[in-house]
Short mmCIF file of C-alpha atoms and ligand atoms in Angstrom, two decimals:
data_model
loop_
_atom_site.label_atom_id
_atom_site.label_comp_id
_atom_site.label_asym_id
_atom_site.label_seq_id
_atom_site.Cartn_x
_atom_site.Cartn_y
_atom_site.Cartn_z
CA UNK A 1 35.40 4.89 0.55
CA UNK A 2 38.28 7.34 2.29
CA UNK A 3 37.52 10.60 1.10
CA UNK A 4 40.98 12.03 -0.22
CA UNK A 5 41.05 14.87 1.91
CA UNK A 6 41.95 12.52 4.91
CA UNK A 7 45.21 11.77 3.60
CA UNK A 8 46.14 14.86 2.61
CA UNK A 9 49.08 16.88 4.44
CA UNK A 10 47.80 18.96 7.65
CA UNK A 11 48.75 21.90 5.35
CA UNK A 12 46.46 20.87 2.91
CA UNK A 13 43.60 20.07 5.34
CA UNK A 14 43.65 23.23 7.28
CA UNK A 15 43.80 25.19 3.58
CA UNK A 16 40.86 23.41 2.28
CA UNK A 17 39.28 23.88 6.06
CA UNK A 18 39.76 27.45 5.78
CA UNK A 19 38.08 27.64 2.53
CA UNK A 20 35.15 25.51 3.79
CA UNK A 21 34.93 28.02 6.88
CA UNK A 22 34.66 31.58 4.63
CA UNK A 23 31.81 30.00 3.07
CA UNK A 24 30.01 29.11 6.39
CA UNK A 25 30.41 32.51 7.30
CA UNK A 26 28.85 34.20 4.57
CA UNK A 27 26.30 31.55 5.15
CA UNK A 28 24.99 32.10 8.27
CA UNK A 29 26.03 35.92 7.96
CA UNK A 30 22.88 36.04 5.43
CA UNK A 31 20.60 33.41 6.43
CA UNK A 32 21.05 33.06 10.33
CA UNK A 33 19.41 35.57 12.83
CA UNK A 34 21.59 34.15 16.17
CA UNK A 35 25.19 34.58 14.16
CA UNK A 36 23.99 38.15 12.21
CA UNK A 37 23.15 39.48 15.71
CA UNK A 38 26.61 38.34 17.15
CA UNK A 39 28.16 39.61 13.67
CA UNK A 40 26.80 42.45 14.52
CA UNK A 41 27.05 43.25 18.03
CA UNK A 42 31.02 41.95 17.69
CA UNK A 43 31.77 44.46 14.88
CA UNK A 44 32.67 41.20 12.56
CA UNK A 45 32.43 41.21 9.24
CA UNK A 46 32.57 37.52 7.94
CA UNK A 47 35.73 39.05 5.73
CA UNK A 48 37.44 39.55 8.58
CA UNK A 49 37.96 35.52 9.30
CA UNK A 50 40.48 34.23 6.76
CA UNK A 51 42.03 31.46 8.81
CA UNK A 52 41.81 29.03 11.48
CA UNK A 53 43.41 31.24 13.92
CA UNK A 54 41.15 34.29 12.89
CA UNK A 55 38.20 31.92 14.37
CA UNK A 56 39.34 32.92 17.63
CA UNK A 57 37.92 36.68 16.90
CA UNK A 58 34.96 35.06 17.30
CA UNK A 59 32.85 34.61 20.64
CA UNK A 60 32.15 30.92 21.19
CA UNK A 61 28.49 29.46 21.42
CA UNK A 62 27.09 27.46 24.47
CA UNK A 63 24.79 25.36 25.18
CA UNK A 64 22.93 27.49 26.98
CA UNK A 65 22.96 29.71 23.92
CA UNK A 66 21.17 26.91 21.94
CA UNK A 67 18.73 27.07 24.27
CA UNK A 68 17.79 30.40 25.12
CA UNK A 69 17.74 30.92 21.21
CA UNK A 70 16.98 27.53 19.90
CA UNK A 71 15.10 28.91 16.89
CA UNK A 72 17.47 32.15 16.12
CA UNK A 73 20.02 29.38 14.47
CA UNK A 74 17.73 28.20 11.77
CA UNK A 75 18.73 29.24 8.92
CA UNK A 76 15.97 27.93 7.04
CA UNK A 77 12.10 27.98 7.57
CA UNK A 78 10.42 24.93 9.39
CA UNK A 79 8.87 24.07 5.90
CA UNK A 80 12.33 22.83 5.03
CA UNK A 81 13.00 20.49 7.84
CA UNK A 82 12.11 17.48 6.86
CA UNK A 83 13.64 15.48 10.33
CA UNK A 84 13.15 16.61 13.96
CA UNK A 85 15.39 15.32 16.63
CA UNK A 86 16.50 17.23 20.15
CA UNK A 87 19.41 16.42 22.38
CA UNK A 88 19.09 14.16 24.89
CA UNK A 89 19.18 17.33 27.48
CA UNK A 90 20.99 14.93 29.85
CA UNK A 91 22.38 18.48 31.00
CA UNK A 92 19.61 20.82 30.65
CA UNK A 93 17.00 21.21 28.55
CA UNK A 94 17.16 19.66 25.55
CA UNK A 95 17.73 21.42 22.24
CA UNK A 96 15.65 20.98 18.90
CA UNK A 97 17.68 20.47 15.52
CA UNK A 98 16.34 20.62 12.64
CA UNK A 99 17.67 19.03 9.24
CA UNK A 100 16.71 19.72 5.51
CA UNK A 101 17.11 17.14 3.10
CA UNK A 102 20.43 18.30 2.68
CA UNK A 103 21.16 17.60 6.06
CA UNK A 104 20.54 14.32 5.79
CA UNK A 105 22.73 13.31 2.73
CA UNK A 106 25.33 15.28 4.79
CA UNK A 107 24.68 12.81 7.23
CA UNK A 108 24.61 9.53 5.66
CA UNK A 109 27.94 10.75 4.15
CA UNK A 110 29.41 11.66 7.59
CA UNK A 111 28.01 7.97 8.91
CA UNK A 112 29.13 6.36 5.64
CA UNK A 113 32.86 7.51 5.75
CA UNK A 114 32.59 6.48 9.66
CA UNK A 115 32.09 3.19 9.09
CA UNK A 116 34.80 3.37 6.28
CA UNK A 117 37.39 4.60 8.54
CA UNK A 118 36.26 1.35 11.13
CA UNK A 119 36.69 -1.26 8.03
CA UNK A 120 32.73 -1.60 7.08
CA UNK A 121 32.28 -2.84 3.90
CA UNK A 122 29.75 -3.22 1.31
CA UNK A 123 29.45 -6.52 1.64
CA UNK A 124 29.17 -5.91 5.64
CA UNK A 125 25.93 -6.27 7.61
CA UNK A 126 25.14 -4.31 10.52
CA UNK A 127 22.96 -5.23 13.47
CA UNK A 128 21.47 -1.88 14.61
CA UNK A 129 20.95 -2.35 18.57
CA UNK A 130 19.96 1.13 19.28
CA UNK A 131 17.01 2.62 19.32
CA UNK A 132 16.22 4.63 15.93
CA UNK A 133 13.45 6.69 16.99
CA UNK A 134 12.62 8.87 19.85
CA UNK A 135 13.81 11.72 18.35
CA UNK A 136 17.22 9.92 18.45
CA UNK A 137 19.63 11.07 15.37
CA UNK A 138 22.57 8.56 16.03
CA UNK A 139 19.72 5.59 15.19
CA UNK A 140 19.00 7.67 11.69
CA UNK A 141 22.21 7.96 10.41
CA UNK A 142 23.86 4.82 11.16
CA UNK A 143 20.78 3.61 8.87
CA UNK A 144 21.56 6.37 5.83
CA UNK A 145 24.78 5.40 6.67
CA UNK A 146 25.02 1.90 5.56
CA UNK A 147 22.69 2.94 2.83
CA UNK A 148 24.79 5.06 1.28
CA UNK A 149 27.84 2.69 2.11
CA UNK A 150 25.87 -0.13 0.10
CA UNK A 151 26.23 -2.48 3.37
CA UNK A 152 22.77 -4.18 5.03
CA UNK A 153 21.25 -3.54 8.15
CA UNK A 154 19.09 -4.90 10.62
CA UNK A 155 17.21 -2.67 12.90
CA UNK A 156 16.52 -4.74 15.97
CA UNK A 157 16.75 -1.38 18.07
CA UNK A 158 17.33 -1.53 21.94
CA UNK A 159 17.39 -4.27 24.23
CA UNK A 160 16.21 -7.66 24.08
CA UNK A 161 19.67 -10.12 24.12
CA UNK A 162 17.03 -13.12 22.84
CA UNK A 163 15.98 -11.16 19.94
CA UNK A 164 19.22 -9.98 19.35
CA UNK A 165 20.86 -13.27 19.05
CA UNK A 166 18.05 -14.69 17.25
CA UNK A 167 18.59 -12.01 14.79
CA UNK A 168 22.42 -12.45 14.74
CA UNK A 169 22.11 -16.06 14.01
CA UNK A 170 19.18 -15.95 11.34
CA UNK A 171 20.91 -13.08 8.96
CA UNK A 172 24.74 -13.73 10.57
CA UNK A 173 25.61 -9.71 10.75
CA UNK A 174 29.06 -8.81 10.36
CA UNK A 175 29.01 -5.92 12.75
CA UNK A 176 27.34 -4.43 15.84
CA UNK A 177 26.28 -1.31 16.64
CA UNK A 178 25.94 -1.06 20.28
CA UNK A 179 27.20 0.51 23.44
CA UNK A 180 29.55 -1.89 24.73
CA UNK A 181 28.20 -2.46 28.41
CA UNK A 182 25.30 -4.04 26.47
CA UNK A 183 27.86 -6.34 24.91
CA UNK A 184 28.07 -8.03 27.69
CA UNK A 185 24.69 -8.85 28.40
CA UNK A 186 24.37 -9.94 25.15
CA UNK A 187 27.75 -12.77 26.10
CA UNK A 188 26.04 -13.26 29.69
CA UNK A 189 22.60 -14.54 27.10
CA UNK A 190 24.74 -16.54 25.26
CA UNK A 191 26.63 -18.25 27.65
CA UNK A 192 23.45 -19.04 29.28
CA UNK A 193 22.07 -20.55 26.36
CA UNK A 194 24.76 -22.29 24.91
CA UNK A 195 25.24 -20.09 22.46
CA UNK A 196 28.63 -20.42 20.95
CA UNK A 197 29.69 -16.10 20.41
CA UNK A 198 33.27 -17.28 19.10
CA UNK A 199 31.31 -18.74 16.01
CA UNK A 200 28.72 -16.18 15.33
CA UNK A 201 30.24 -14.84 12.60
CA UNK A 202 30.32 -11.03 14.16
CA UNK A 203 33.81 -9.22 13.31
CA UNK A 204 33.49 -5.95 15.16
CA UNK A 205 31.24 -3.79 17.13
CA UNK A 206 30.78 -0.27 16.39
CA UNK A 207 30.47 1.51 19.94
CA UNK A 208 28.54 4.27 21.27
CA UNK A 209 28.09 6.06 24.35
CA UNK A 210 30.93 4.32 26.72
CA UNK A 211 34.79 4.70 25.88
CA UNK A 212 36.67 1.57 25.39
CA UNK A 213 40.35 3.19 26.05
CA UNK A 214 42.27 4.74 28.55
CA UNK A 215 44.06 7.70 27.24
CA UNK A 216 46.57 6.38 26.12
CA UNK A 217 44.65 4.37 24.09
CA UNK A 218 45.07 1.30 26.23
CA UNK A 219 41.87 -0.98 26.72
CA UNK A 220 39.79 -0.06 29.95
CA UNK A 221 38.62 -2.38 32.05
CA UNK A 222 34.71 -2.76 29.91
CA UNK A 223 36.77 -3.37 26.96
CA UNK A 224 38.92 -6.17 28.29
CA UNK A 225 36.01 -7.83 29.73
CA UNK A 226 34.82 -7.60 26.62
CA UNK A 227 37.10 -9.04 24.48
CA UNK A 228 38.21 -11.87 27.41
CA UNK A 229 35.23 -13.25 26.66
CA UNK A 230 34.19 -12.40 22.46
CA UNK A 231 36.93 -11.98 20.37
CA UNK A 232 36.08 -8.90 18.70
CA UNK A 233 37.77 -5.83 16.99
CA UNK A 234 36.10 -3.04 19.34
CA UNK A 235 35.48 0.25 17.66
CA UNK A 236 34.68 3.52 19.91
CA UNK A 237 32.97 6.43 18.35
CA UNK A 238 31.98 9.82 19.36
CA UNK A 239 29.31 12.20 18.15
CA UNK A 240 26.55 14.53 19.05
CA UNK A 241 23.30 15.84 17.89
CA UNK A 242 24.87 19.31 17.82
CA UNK A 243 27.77 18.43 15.57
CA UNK A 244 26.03 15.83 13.37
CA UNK A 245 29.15 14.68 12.87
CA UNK A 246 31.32 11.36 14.43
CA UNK A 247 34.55 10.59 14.98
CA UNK A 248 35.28 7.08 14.78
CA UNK A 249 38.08 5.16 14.75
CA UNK A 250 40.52 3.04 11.83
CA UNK A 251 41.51 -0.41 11.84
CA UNK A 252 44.55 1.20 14.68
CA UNK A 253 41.94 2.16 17.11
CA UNK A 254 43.98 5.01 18.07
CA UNK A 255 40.94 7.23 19.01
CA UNK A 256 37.85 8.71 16.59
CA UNK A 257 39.22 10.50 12.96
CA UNK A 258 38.23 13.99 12.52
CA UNK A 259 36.55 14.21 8.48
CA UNK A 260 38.00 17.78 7.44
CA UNK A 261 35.21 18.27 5.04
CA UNK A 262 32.56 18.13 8.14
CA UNK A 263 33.71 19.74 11.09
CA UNK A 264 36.13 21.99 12.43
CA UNK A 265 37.99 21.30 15.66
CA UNK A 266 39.26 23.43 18.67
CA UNK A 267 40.44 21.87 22.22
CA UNK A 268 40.24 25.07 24.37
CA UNK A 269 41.30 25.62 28.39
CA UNK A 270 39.08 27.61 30.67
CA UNK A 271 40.03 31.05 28.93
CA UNK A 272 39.17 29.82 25.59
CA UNK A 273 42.70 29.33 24.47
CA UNK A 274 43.52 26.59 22.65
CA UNK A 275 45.96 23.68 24.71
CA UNK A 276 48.33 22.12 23.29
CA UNK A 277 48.82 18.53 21.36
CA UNK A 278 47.49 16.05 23.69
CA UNK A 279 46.64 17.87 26.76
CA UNK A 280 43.07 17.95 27.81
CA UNK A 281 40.47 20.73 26.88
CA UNK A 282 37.13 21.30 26.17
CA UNK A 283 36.00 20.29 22.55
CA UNK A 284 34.72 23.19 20.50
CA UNK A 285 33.94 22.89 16.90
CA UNK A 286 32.46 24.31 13.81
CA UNK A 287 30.10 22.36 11.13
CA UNK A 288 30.76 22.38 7.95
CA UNK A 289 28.54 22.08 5.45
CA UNK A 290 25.38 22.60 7.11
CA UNK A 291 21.97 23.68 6.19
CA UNK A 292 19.44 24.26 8.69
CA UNK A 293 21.18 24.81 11.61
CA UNK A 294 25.32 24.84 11.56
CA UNK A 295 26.91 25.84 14.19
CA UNK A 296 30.52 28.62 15.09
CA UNK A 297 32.57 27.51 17.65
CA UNK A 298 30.46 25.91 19.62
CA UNK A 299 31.49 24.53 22.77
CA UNK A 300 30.35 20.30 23.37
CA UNK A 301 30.79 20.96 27.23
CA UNK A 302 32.93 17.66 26.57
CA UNK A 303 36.57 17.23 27.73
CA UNK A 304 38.79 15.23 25.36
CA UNK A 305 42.40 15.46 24.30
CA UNK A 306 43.29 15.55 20.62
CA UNK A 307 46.03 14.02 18.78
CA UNK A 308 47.46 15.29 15.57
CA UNK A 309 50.66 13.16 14.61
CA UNK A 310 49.70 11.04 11.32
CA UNK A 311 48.33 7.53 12.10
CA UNK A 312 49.49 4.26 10.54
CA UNK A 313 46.24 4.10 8.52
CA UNK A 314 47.42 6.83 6.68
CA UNK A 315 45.29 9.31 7.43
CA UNK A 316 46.56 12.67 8.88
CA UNK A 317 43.12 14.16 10.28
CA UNK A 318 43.04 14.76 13.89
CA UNK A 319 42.19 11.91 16.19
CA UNK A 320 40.20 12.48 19.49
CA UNK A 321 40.88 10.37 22.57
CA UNK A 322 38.36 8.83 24.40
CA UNK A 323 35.88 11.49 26.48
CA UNK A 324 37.80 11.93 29.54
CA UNK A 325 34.11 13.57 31.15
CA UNK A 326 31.84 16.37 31.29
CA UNK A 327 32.79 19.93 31.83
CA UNK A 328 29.76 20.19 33.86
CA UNK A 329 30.13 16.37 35.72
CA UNK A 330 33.68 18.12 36.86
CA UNK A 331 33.66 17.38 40.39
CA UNK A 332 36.41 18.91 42.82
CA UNK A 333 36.77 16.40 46.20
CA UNK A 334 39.16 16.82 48.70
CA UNK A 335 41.42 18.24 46.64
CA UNK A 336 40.95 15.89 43.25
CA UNK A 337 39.52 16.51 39.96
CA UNK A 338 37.58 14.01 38.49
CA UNK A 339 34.94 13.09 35.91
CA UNK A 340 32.43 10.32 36.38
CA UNK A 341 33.69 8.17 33.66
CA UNK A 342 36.64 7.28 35.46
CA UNK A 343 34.22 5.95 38.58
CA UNK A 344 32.23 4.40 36.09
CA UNK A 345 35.48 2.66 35.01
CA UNK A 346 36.23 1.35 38.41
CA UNK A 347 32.73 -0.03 39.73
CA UNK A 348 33.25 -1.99 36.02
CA UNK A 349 35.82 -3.77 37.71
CA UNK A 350 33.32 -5.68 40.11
CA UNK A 351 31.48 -8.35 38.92
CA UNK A 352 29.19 -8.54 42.09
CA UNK A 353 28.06 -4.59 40.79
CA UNK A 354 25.10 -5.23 38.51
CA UNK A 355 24.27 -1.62 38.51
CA UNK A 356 25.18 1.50 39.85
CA UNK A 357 24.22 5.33 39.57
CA UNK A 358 27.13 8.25 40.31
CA UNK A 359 25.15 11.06 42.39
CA UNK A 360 27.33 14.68 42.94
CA UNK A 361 25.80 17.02 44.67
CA UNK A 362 26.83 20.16 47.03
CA UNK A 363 27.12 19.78 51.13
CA UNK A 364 26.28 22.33 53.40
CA UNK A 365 29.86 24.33 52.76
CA UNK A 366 28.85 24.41 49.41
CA UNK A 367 31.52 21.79 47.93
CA UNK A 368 31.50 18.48 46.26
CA UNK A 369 30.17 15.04 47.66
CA UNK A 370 29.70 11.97 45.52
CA UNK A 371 27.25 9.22 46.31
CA UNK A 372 27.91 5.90 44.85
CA UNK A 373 24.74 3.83 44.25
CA UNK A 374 25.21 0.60 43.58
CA UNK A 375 23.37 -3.05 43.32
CA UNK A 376 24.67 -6.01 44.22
CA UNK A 377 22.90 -8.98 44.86
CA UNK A 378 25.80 -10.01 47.63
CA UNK A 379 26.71 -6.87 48.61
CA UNK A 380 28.96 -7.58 52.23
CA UNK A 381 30.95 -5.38 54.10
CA UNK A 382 33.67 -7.26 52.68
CA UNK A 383 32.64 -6.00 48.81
CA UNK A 384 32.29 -2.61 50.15
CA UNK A 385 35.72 -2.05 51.43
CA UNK A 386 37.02 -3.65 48.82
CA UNK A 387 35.45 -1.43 46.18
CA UNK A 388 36.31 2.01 48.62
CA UNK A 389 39.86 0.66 48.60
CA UNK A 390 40.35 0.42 44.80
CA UNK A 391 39.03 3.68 44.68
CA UNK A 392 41.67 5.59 46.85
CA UNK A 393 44.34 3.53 45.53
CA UNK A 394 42.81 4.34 41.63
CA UNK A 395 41.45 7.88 42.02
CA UNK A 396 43.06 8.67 45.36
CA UNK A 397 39.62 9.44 46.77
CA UNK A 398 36.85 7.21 48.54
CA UNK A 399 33.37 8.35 48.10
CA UNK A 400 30.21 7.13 50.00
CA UNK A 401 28.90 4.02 48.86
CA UNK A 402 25.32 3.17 49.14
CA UNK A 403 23.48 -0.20 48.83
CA UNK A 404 20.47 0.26 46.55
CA UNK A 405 17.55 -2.89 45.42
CA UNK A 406 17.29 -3.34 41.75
CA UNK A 407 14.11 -1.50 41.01
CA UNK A 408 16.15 1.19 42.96
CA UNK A 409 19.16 1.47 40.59
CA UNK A 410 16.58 1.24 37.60
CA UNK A 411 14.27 4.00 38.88
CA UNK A 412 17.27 6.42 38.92
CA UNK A 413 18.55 5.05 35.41
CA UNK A 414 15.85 5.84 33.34
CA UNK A 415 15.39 8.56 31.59
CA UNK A 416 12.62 10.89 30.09
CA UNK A 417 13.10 10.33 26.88
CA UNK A 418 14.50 6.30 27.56
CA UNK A 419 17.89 6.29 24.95
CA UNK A 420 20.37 5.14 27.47
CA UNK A 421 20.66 4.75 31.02
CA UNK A 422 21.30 7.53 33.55
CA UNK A 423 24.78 6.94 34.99
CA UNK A 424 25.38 10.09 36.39
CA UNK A 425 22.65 12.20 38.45
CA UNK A 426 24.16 16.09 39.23
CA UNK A 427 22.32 17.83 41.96
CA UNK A 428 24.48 21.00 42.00
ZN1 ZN B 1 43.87 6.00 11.66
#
């Protein structure tokens, strides 16, 4: 099931993009009340935008945008939605989208092709270890995903390593999909149970919410834990509410496949410009396809670095690397810029770490300070120095380090609406 747009030439894609774009502009030229006003205020006529490049006469759209006029980008009335799901609003309040039926065969075809490009077969079956409710959309459309992909599920949802293995040994799943750091637990379960993981039967693991490369593409430090352990292809892929769309990766893992039918990609710098092949920007992109509420150059707030040369699966879509951070999460110390991810990557490196929370927030001059929460069981002076040590030599920076309890740590990881686990807390 590889759509034969994903082979085509890049001249072909971006044609057939460019086609797919006039007709989201006449779209939401007479149906949505946000993108007529900016139509109008700009002076843009949707005629005007023939190409790619034209999409740059455009202003972008934020998050904050979304927001302020969360309803002003329906496009359809409420009596059409037929699922309700917000954003998680891990930065800022969180955002209602709406989809129409339509919507949602758009999106079991986006999460059917996904799990094409990662090898998922028919004859697969999937152990769902997320939750699929909560106004969650990832949950719903790896389901109408394998649905339409003719594969089998089983929804376990979140949590619970007995009931996952006990699932994963009754119906002997093919797949996972799970965020990796649970992956572990799930081999920490096993290994205290005699469990043997090597003979489960489980081929891959279709990952969300953590990356499992370095940029170049390199296994991080989860990953190799991972895999040192459960001998596993490891899959990342990368999505959002806004873009209903993912980007997953093939059988070279050489980051997440753009589908040229679906979405429309920009990397841009500060100004808005686009950077070039491989350097770092902020993701901004355009849905295609659409019903209720699609979406012109909207900016994901997400740093990421795309890659356009063809890949050895034969596909010549754009690939994203893994999410290097946060625009927001930036943090500028002592003279560095980071992103929390790459801390996150670091205190993986400790065993004795059994949690941890990244706080950022302003001193009194008004710049950056991070806090580093962390449990461990046998925390020492020794660990401490240890871990403050592979930090300067990693990041070239050494941030406070704080010994939390347990209930600590899980008091700040929790969140309102209890998806995934608060790694990062920004005070600023
Ligand atoms: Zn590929």
């Amino acid at each position: 099931m590889i759509p034969e747009i994903e082979k085509a030439t890049s001249e072909e894609i971006k044609a057939f993009q460019e086609d797919k774009l006039k007709e989201l502009l006449k779209y939401v030229n007479e149906n949505s009340p946000y993108y007529r006003r900016v139509f109008r205020n700009y002076k843009i006529h949707p005629s005007d935008i023939n190409s790619i490049e034209d999409l740059a006469k455009l202003p972008v759209t934020t998050k904050e945008d979304l927001q302020q006029y969360n309803d002003d980008f329906f496009c359809v009335p409420k009596s059409k939605i037929i699922d309700f799901v917000t954003t998680s609003g891990t930065l800022g309040e969180p955002v209602t989208v709406g989809l129409t039926d339509k919507d949602l065969d758009r999106l079991a075809y986006n999460e059917a092709i996904s799990f094409a490009c990662a090898g998922v077969q028919e004859e697969d079956i999937l152990q769902l270890t997320t939750t699929m409710d909560r106004r969650f959309m990832a949950g719903l459309a790896y389901f109408l995903g394998v649905r339409k992909l003719g594969a089998g599920i089983i929804r376990v949802g979140a949590g619970i390593p007995e009931l996952q293995w006990d699932s994963i040994l009754k119906f002997k799943p093919t797949y996972l999909i799970v965020v990796p750091s649970f992956l572990l637990k799930l081999i920490q379960y096993a290994e205290a149970n005699t469990i043997d993981i090597n003979s489960s039967g489980i081929k891959g693991a279709i990952c969300i919410g953590e990356s499992l490369r370095n940029q170049d593409f390199s296994l991080n430090i989860l990953a190799k834990k991972i895999k040192a352990k459960w001998d596993i292809e490891l899959y990342s892929t990368y999505a959002s509410t806004e873009m209903s769309t993912a980007f997953t990766e093939c059988s070279e893992q050489q980051g997440g496949h753009q589908h040229p039918e679906l979405i429309i990609v920009e990397i841009l710098d500060e100004d808005n410009q686009p950077v070039s092949d491989g350097e770092e920007g902020e993701l901004v992109i355009t849905t295609l396809g659409v019903e209720a509420m699609p979406l012109l150059r909207f900016k994901t707030g997400d740093i990421v670095a795309g890659h356009t040369d063809s890949c050895n699966c034969g596909r010549n879509t754009l690939r994203l690397g893994p999410l290097v951070g946060r625009k927001k999460q930036m943090i500028k110390y002592k003279g560095t810029t980071l992103y929390p991810p790459a801390m996150d990557n670091l205190l993986n490196d400790f065993t004795e770490v059994k949690g941890h929370v990244v706080e950022i927030y302003h001193n009194e001059i008004g710049t950056d300070e991070i806090l580093i929460k962390i449990f461990a069981p046998k925390a020492s002076d020794r660990l401490l120095s240890k871990i403050r040590d592979h930090f300067r030599s990693k990041l070239r920076v050494s941030p406070a380090i704080e010994i939390c309890s347990r209930e600590e740590i899980q008091k700040l990881q929790s969140s309102k609406l209890g998806r995934k686990p608060v790694g990062v807390i920004d005070k600023r």
